[in-house]
Coordinates of C-alpha atoms and ligand atoms in Angstrom, one line a residue:
X1 CA -0.1 -0.1 0.0
X2 CA 1.3 3.4 -0.8
X3 CA 1.3 6.1 1.8
X4 CA 1.6 9.8 1.5
X5 CA 4.3 11.8 3.1
X6 CA 2.0 13.0 5.9
X7 CA 1.0 9.5 6.7
X8 CA 4.8 8.2 6.6
X9 CA 5.6 11.0 9.1
X10 CA 2.6 10.2 11.3
X11 CA 3.6 6.5 11.3
X12 CA 7.0 7.2 12.1
X13 CA 6.2 9.4 15.0
X14 CA 4.0 6.3 16.2
X15 CA 7.2 4.2 16.3
X16 CA 6.9 2.5 13.1
X17 CA 10.0 1.4 11.8
X18 CA 9.0 0.4 8.2
X19 CA 7.7 4.4 7.8
X20 CA 11.3 5.5 9.3
X21 CA 13.2 3.2 6.8
X22 CA 10.9 4.3 4.0
X23 CA 11.7 8.2 5.0
X24 CA 15.5 7.5 5.3
X25 CA 15.4 6.3 1.7
X26 CA 13.6 9.5 0.6
X27 CA 15.9 11.5 2.3
X28 CA 19.1 9.5 0.9
X29 CA 17.7 10.1 -2.7
X30 CA 17.9 13.9 -2.2
X31 CA 14.8 14.3 -3.9
X32 CA 11.9 17.0 -3.4
X33 CA 10.7 15.1 -0.3
X34 CA 13.5 16.2 1.8
X35 CA 12.5 19.7 2.5
X36 CA 9.0 18.9 3.6
X37 CA 10.2 16.0 5.7
X38 CA 12.8 18.2 7.2
X39 CA 10.5 20.8 8.0
X40 CA 7.8 18.5 9.5
X41 CA 10.3 17.0 12.0
X42 CA 12.0 20.2 12.9
X43 CA 10.2 20.7 16.1
X44 CA 10.9 17.5 17.3
X45 CA 14.6 17.4 17.1
X46 CA 17.2 17.9 19.8
X47 CA 16.5 15.0 22.2
X48 CA 19.2 12.4 20.7
X49 CA 22.7 12.7 21.8
X50 CA 24.9 12.0 18.7
X51 CA 28.3 10.0 18.9
X52 CA 30.7 10.0 16.1
X53 CA 33.1 6.7 15.9
X54 CA 35.9 7.1 13.5
X55 CA 39.4 5.6 13.0
X56 CA 41.2 3.7 10.3
X57 CA 39.5 0.7 8.6
X58 CA 39.9 -2.7 10.7
X59 CA 40.5 -0.7 14.0
X60 CA 37.4 -2.2 15.5
X61 CA 34.8 0.7 15.1
X62 CA 31.9 -1.7 14.3
X63 CA 32.8 -4.3 17.1
X64 CA 32.8 -1.0 19.6
X65 CA 29.4 0.3 18.2
X66 CA 28.1 -3.1 18.8
X67 CA 29.2 -3.3 22.4
X68 CA 28.2 0.5 23.1
X69 CA 24.6 -0.4 21.8
X70 CA 24.4 -3.4 24.1
X71 CA 25.5 -1.4 27.1
X72 CA 23.1 1.6 26.1
X73 CA 20.2 -0.9 25.9
X74 CA 21.2 -2.3 29.2
X75 CA 21.0 1.2 30.7
X76 CA 17.4 1.2 29.3
X77 CA 18.0 3.7 26.4
X78 CA 17.2 3.5 22.8
X79 CA 19.7 3.3 19.9
X80 CA 20.1 4.2 16.4
X81 CA 23.1 3.4 14.4
X82 CA 24.2 4.8 11.2
X83 CA 27.3 3.1 9.2
X84 CA 29.0 4.9 6.3
X85 CA 31.6 2.4 4.7
X86 CA 32.7 4.0 1.3
X87 CA 34.6 0.6 0.6
X88 CA 31.4 -1.4 0.7
X89 CA 30.6 -2.9 -2.6
X90 CA 27.0 -3.0 -1.7
X91 CA 25.0 0.0 -2.9
X92 CA 21.7 1.0 -1.4
X93 CA 21.5 -1.8 1.0
X94 CA 23.4 -2.9 4.3
X95 CA 26.8 -3.8 4.8
X96 CA 27.0 -7.4 5.1
X97 CA 29.7 -7.5 7.6
X98 CA 27.8 -5.2 9.7
X99 CA 24.7 -7.1 9.5
X100 CA 26.4 -10.4 10.4
X101 CA 28.1 -9.0 13.5
X102 CA 25.2 -7.2 14.6
X103 CA 23.1 -10.0 14.9
X104 CA 22.7 -9.8 18.8
X105 CA 20.7 -6.7 18.0
X106 CA 18.7 -8.0 15.1
X107 CA 15.5 -8.7 16.9
X108 CA 15.8 -6.0 19.3
X109 CA 13.4 -3.1 18.4
X110 CA 15.3 -0.7 20.7
X111 CA 18.2 -0.7 18.1
X112 CA 17.7 0.5 14.5
X113 CA 20.7 -0.1 12.3
X114 CA 21.2 1.8 9.0
X115 CA 24.1 1.6 6.4
X116 CA 24.6 4.5 4.0
X117 CA 25.5 4.0 0.6
X118 CA 28.3 6.0 -0.9
X119 CA 27.2 8.5 -3.7
X120 CA 29.1 10.7 -5.9
X121 CA 27.6 14.2 -5.5
X122 CA 29.0 17.0 -4.0
X123 CA 28.9 16.5 -0.3
X124 CA 25.8 14.4 -0.9
X125 CA 26.7 11.6 1.6
X126 CA 27.4 13.9 4.4
X127 CA 24.1 15.8 3.8
X128 CA 22.1 12.6 3.6
X129 CA 23.7 11.3 6.8
X130 CA 22.9 14.5 8.8
X131 CA 19.4 14.1 7.7
X132 CA 19.3 10.6 8.7
X133 CA 20.5 11.5 12.1
X134 CA 17.6 13.8 12.3
X135 CA 15.1 11.2 11.4
X136 CA 16.3 8.9 14.1
X137 CA 16.4 11.9 16.5
X138 CA 12.6 12.6 15.5
X139 CA 12.0 8.9 15.9
X140 CA 12.8 9.3 19.5
X141 CA 16.1 7.5 19.9
X142 CA 18.0 8.4 22.9
X143 CA 21.6 7.7 21.4
X144 CA 22.6 7.9 17.7
X145 CA 26.0 6.0 16.9
X146 CA 27.6 7.0 13.6
X147 CA 30.5 5.0 12.4
X148 CA 32.7 6.4 9.6
X149 CA 36.1 5.2 8.2
X150 CA 39.2 7.2 7.8
X151 CA 39.4 11.0 7.6
X152 CA 38.3 12.3 4.3
X153 CA 36.0 15.4 3.9
X154 CA 32.9 13.5 4.2
X155 CA 34.0 11.7 7.4
X156 CA 35.2 15.0 8.9
X157 CA 31.8 16.9 8.1
X158 CA 29.8 13.9 9.5
X159 CA 32.0 13.9 12.7
X160 CA 31.4 17.5 13.0
X161 CA 27.6 16.9 12.9
X162 CA 27.9 14.7 16.0
X163 CA 28.0 15.9 19.8
X164 CA 30.7 13.5 20.8
X165 CA 33.6 12.3 18.5
X166 CA 35.3 9.0 19.6
X167 CA 38.5 8.4 17.7
X168 CA 39.4 4.8 17.6
X169 CA 43.1 3.8 16.9
X170 CA 45.0 0.4 17.2
X171 CA 48.5 -0.2 18.2
X172 CA 49.6 -0.7 14.6
X173 CA 48.0 2.5 13.4
X174 CA 51.5 4.1 13.5
X175 CA 52.9 6.9 15.5
X176 CA 51.5 10.2 17.0
X177 CA 52.8 12.3 14.3
X178 CA 50.2 10.3 11.9
X179 CA 47.4 11.0 14.2
X180 CA 48.3 14.8 14.2
X181 CA 48.4 14.6 10.2
X182 CA 45.4 12.8 10.0
X183 CA 43.8 15.8 11.8
X184 CA 42.4 13.4 14.5
X185 CA 43.8 15.6 17.1
X186 CA 41.3 18.5 16.4
X187 CA 38.0 16.3 16.2
X188 CA 38.5 13.7 19.2
X189 CA 36.5 14.3 22.1
X190 CA 37.7 10.7 23.3
X191 CA 40.8 8.6 22.1
X192 CA 40.4 4.7 22.3
X193 CA 43.2 2.5 21.7
X194 CA 41.4 -0.6 20.8
X195 CA 43.0 -4.1 20.4
X196 CA 44.8 -3.5 23.5
X197 CA 45.7 -7.1 23.6
X198 CA 48.2 -6.6 21.1
X199 CA 51.9 -5.5 21.0
X200 CA 52.4 -1.9 21.3
X201 CA 49.2 -0.9 22.8
X202 CA 51.1 0.5 26.1
X203 CA 53.3 2.6 23.9
X204 CA 50.5 4.0 21.8
X205 CA 48.7 4.8 25.1
X206 CA 51.7 6.7 26.5
X207 CA 52.4 8.5 23.2
X208 CA 48.9 9.9 22.9
X209 CA 48.7 10.9 26.7
X210 CA 52.1 12.8 26.1
X211 CA 50.8 14.6 22.8
X212 CA 47.6 15.5 24.6
X213 CA 49.6 16.9 27.9
X214 CA 51.9 18.9 25.3
X215 CA 48.8 20.3 23.7
X216 CA 47.4 21.8 27.1
X217 CA 50.6 23.1 28.1
X218 CA 50.8 24.9 24.8
X219 CA 47.3 26.1 24.8
X220 CA 46.5 26.8 28.6
X221 CA 42.9 27.8 29.0
X222 CA 42.4 31.7 28.9
X223 CA 39.7 32.0 31.4
X224 CA 40.9 29.4 34.2
X225 CA 37.4 29.7 35.6
X226 CA 35.8 28.1 32.5
X227 CA 35.4 24.2 32.8
X228 CA 37.9 22.4 30.5
X229 CA 37.5 19.1 28.9
X230 CA 40.4 16.7 29.3
X231 CA 40.7 14.3 26.3
X232 CA 40.6 10.8 27.9
X233 CA 42.8 8.1 26.3
X234 CA 41.1 4.6 26.9
X235 CA 42.1 1.1 26.2
X236 CA 39.7 -1.3 25.0
X237 CA 39.5 -4.9 23.7
X238 CA 36.3 -5.0 21.7
X239 CA 36.5 -8.7 21.1
X240 CA 36.8 -9.6 24.7
X241 CA 34.3 -6.9 26.0
X242 CA 37.1 -5.2 28.0
X243 CA 37.2 -1.5 28.7
X244 CA 33.7 -0.8 27.1
X245 CA 31.9 0.1 30.2
X246 CA 34.6 2.7 30.9
X247 CA 34.3 4.1 27.2
X248 CA 30.4 4.4 27.7
X249 CA 31.3 6.1 31.0
X250 CA 33.5 8.6 29.3
X251 CA 30.9 9.3 26.5
X252 CA 28.5 10.0 29.5
X253 CA 30.7 12.3 31.2
X254 CA 31.3 14.2 28.0
X255 CA 27.7 14.6 27.6
X256 CA 27.4 16.0 31.2
X257 CA 30.4 18.3 30.6
X258 CA 28.8 19.6 27.1
X259 CA 25.4 20.4 29.2
X260 CA 27.0 22.0 32.0
X261 CA 29.4 24.1 30.3
X262 CA 26.8 25.4 27.7
X263 CA 28.9 23.9 24.9
X264 CA 26.5 21.5 23.5
X265 CA 24.1 24.6 22.9
X266 CA 26.9 26.5 21.5
X267 CA 28.1 23.6 19.4
X268 CA 24.5 22.8 18.1
X269 CA 24.0 26.5 17.3
X270 CA 27.0 26.8 15.2
X271 CA 26.1 23.6 13.4
X272 CA 22.5 24.9 12.6
X273 CA 24.3 28.0 11.0
X274 CA 26.9 26.1 9.3
X275 CA 24.2 23.8 7.8
X276 CA 22.1 26.5 6.4
X277 CA 25.3 28.0 4.8
X278 CA 26.2 24.5 3.2
X279 CA 22.7 24.2 1.9
X280 CA 22.7 27.3 0.2
X281 CA 26.1 26.8 -1.3
X282 CA 25.1 23.5 -2.4
X283 CA 22.0 24.8 -4.0
X284 CA 23.6 27.5 -5.8
X285 CA 26.1 25.4 -7.5
X286 CA 23.1 22.7 -8.2
X287 CA 21.0 25.4 -10.1
X288 CA 23.9 26.8 -11.9
X289 CA 25.3 23.6 -12.9
X290 CA 21.7 22.6 -14.3
X291 CA 20.8 25.9 -15.8
X292 CA 23.9 26.5 -17.9
X293 CA 22.9 23.6 -20.0
X294 CA 19.6 25.4 -20.8
X295 CA 20.1 29.1 -20.6
X296 CA 22.1 30.8 -23.6
X297 CA 23.0 33.8 -21.7
X298 CA 24.4 32.0 -18.7
X299 CA 26.0 29.5 -21.0
X300 CA 27.9 32.2 -22.7
X301 CA 28.9 33.8 -19.4
X302 CA 30.4 30.6 -18.4
X303 CA 32.3 30.4 -21.7
X304 CA 33.7 33.8 -21.6
X305 CA 35.0 33.0 -18.1
X306 CA 36.5 29.6 -19.1
X307 CA 38.1 31.4 -22.3
X308 CA 39.7 33.7 -19.9
X309 CA 37.7 36.7 -21.5
X310 CA 35.9 37.4 -18.5
X311 CA 37.0 37.5 -14.9
X312 CA 35.2 35.2 -12.5
X313 CA 34.6 38.0 -10.1
X314 CA 32.8 40.2 -12.5
X315 CA 30.7 37.1 -13.7
X316 CA 29.9 35.9 -10.2
X317 CA 28.6 39.5 -9.5
X318 CA 26.6 39.3 -12.6
X319 CA 25.0 35.9 -11.6
X320 CA 24.4 36.9 -8.0
X321 CA 22.4 40.0 -9.0
X322 CA 20.6 38.3 -11.8
X323 CA 17.4 36.1 -11.9
X324 CA 19.6 32.9 -12.7
X325 CA 19.3 31.6 -9.2
X326 CA 15.6 32.0 -8.6
X327 CA 13.6 29.0 -8.7
X328 CA 12.0 27.6 -11.7
X329 CA 12.1 30.7 -14.2
X330 CA 14.8 30.2 -16.4
X331 CA 15.1 26.4 -17.1
X332 CA 12.5 26.6 -20.1
X333 CA 14.5 29.2 -22.0
X334 CA 16.9 28.1 -24.7
Ligands
GDP1 N1 42.8 -8.9 18.6 C1 41.5 -8.1 18.6 N2 40.8 -7.9 17.5 C2 39.6 -7.2 17.5 C3 39.3 -6.4 18.5 N3 38.3 -5.6 18.1 C4 37.9 -5.9 17.1 N4 38.9 -6.9 16.7 C5 39.0 -7.5 15.2 O1 39.2 -6.7 14.0 C6 38.5 -6.8 13.0 C7 37.9 -5.6 12.4 O2 37.0 -5.1 13.4 P1 35.6 -4.1 12.9 O3 34.7 -3.9 14.1 O4 35.1 -4.6 11.7 O5 36.5 -2.9 12.5 P2 36.1 -1.5 11.7 O6 36.7 -1.6 10.3 O7 36.8 -0.5 12.3 O8 34.7 -1.6 11.8 C8 37.5 -8.0 13.2 O9 37.9 -9.1 12.9 C9 37.3 -7.9 14.7 O10 37.1 -9.2 15.5 C10 40.4 -6.3 19.7 O11 40.1 -5.7 20.8 N5 41.2 -7.2 19.7
MG2 MG1 33.1 -1.4 10.6

């Protein structure tokens, strides 16, 4: 049976997982339904606490997400999981590996798992992922866990859209310099050295701790009265369920810190502004790229710039002061 958007939204709000899955698919396609869906769920957002889990491939991110979800369920909380894995050969569906490992949650309605398919468009995956997180928030999830691999722009964008970022490393991930280079130092709220059963784990833990101490001594807090978050460095063994309780505790204490310091509110406000800017940017690019195919004047402007006959600044002023960007008007003209 086919449902209208309003029906789907109503069912989703009432806890219908099938409706939620349908809405997620619509949002993933970045079609015309996205705007009305997001407008409808807007007033219900802000309850969920979102946790980004990132690190190199094979570090144990999925295993840790799995363990955290179990602990959260034990604490009586509901969980949403979003997994982004660009290396997955599957498109549109779930990652087989994730599905297999997540079996303990398969029949638990308190855990909703979704894998995102990789798509080409400009920042499309990061945008779709943040929208899916919103749907899970509107669905009433207490925690949303987002797993990404590596530190490409998409991953950094997704991590920037979460409340707490957990960076997972392994003893063999290399030295601290690599951590710095990959920009992980800037985004981590919590560091985890997983596979602590392996050689080199202690060295990695010590190195990370020293790097953080150096960072703090180089950047002492400007106002000592302001509460400061000390990034913890934890050791886990996801396969042996060791250290996961401590990780969950660290996440909860970061949550409390964000609330008490007002930082959660500041971060979320900054994120909404950033999202607005990025939407406008994206839409301007999308419209121009489409209209240059159909509008002769615009095509000529682009040609002149690409031939070097007109400078991009002048052309950009012309475009921004013209009707080219308005919805609907110019597409028919050829
Ligand atoms: N030795 C060891 N292996 C682990 C540990 N945690 C995960 N693994 C294994 O590492 C592999 C990759 O784990 P996975 O969770 O898929 O990593 P992801 O790619 O980061 O999501 C799997 O074979 C896990 O069983 C650990 O603490 N110790
Ligand atoms: Mg994984």
